Coordinates of C-alpha atoms and ligand atoms in Angstrom, one line a residue:
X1 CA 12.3 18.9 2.9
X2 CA 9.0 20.7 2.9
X3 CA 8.4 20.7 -0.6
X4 CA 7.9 17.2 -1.2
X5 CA 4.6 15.1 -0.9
X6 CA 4.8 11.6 1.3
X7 CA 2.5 8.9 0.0
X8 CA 2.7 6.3 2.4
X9 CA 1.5 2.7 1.6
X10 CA 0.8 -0.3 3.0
X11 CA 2.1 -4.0 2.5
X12 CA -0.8 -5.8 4.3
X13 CA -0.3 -8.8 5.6
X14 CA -3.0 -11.2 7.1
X15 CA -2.8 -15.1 7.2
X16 CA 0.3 -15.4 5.0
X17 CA -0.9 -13.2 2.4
X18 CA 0.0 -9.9 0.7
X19 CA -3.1 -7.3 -0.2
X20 CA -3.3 -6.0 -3.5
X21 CA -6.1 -3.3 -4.3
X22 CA -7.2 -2.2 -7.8
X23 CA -7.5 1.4 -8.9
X24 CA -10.8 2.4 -9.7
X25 CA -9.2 5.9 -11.0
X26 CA -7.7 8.4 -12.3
X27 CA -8.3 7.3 -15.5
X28 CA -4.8 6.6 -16.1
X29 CA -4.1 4.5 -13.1
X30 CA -7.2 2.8 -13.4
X31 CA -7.3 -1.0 -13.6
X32 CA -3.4 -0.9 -12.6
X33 CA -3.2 -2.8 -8.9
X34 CA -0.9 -1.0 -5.9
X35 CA -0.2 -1.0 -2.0
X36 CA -3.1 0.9 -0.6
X37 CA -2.2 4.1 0.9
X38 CA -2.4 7.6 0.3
X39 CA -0.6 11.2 1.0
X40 CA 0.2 12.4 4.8
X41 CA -1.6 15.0 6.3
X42 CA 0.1 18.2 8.3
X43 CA 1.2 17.2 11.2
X44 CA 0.6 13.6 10.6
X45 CA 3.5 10.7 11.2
X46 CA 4.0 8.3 8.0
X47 CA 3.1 5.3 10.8
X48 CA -0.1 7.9 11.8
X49 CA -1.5 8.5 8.0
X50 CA -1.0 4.9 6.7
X51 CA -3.4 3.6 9.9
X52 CA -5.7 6.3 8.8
X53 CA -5.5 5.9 5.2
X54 CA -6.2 2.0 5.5
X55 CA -9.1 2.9 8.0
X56 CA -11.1 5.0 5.2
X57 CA -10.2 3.1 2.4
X58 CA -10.3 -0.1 3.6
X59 CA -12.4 0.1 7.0
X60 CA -9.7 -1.9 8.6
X61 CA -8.0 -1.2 11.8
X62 CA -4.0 -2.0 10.8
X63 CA -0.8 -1.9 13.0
X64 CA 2.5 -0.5 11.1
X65 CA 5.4 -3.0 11.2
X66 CA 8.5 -1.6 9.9
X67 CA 9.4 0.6 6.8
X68 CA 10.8 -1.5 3.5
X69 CA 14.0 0.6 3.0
X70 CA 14.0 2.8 0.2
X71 CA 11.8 5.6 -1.3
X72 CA 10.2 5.9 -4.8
X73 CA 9.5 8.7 -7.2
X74 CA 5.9 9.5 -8.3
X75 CA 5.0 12.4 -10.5
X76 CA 7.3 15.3 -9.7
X77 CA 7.8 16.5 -5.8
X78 CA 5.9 13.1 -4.7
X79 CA 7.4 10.2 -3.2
X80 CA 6.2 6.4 -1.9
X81 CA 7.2 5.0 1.2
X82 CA 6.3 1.7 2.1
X83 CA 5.3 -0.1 5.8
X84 CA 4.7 -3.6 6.2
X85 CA 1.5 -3.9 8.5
X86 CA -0.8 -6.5 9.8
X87 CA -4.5 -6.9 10.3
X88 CA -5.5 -6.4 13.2
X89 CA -9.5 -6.0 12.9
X90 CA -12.0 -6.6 9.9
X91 CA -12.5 -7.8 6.8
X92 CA -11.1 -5.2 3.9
X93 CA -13.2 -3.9 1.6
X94 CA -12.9 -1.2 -1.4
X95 CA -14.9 1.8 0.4
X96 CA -12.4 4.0 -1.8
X97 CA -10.2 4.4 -4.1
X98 CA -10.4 1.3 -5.6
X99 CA -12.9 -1.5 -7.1
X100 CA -11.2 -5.2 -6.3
X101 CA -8.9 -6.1 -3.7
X102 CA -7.4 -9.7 -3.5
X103 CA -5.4 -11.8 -1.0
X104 CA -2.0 -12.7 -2.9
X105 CA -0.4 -15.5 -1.4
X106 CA 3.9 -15.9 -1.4
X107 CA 3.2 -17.4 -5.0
X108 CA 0.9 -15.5 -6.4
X109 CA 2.4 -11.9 -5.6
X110 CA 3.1 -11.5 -9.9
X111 CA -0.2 -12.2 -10.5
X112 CA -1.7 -8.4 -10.5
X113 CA -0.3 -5.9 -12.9
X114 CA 1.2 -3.6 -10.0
X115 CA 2.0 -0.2 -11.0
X116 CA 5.4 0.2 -11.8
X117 CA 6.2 2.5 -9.1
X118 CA 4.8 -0.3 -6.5
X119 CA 6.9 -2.9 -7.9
X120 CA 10.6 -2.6 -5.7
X121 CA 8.6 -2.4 -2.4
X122 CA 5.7 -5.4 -3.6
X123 CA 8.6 -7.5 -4.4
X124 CA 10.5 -6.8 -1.1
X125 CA 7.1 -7.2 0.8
X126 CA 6.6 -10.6 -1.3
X127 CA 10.5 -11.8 -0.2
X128 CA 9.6 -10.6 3.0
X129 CA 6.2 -13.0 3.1
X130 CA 8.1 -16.1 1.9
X131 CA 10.8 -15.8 5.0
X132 CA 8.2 -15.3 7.6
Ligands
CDP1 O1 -5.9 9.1 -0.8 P1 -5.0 10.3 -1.2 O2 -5.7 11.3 -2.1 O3 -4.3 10.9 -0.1 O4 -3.8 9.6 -2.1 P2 -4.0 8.7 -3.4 O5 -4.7 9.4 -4.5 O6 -4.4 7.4 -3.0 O7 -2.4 8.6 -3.8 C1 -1.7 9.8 -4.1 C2 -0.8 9.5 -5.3 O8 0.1 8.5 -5.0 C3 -1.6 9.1 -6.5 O9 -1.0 9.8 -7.6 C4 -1.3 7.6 -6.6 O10 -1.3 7.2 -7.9 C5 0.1 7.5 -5.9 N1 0.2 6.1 -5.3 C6 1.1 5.2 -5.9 O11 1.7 5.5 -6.9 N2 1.3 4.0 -5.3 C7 0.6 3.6 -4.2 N3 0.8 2.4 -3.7 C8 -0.3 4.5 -3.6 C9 -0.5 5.8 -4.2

């Protein structure tokens, strides 16, 4: 289907801890705390654009892992897919996007108000984290 838009994001994993990253806008996401990512580009694989979209908004090199099953409406004809990954180089920071990121670990994965959309595949990622 061509006429959908893939937003791929990222349960980042590092030391035993999930990443969650605060929305610095829009103005009605703002404050609300998700799995970074953003939309693919033409051409792009999910895998391809969720390395990329971690790189510029997080400065981080990031491996893909495997895809938590199951896809989530946005606003109309967008949907979020989600990919456990791991750190592989640096130290994230929030060069985009977003104003605070923190290191949630198993326990602490309610602590951020998640957008709702976020929430099946944050707490799949946070079940996932306590098994490892
Ligand atoms: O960076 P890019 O412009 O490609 O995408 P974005 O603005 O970060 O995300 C595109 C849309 O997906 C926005 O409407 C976000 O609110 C939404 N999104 C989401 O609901 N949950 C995420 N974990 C990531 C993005």
């Amino acid at each position: 289907m061509k006429d959908r838009v893939v937003v791929v994001a990222g349960a980042l994993y590092d030391k035993g801890r999930l990443l969650a990253a605060r929305r610095s806008a829009p103005a009605e996401l703002a404050g609300r705390w998700e799995l970074p990512g953003g939309k693919l580009e033409p051409g792009e694989s999910p895998e391809q654009a969720l390395v990329r979209e971690l790189r510029e908004e997080l400065g981080v090199e990031t491996e893909p892992v495997a895809r938590i099953p199951g896809e989530w409406p946005l606003k109309p004809g967008y949907v979020l897919q989600v990919w456990t990954a791991r750190l592989v180089s640096g130290e994230p920071e929030p060069l985009e996007d977003h104003d605070a990121l923190r290191w949630l670990a198993p326990h602490e994965t309610d602590a951020v108000d998640w957008l709702d959309q976020d929430r099946p595949a944050v707490a799949e990622a946070a079940r996932l984290l306590r098994e490892r």
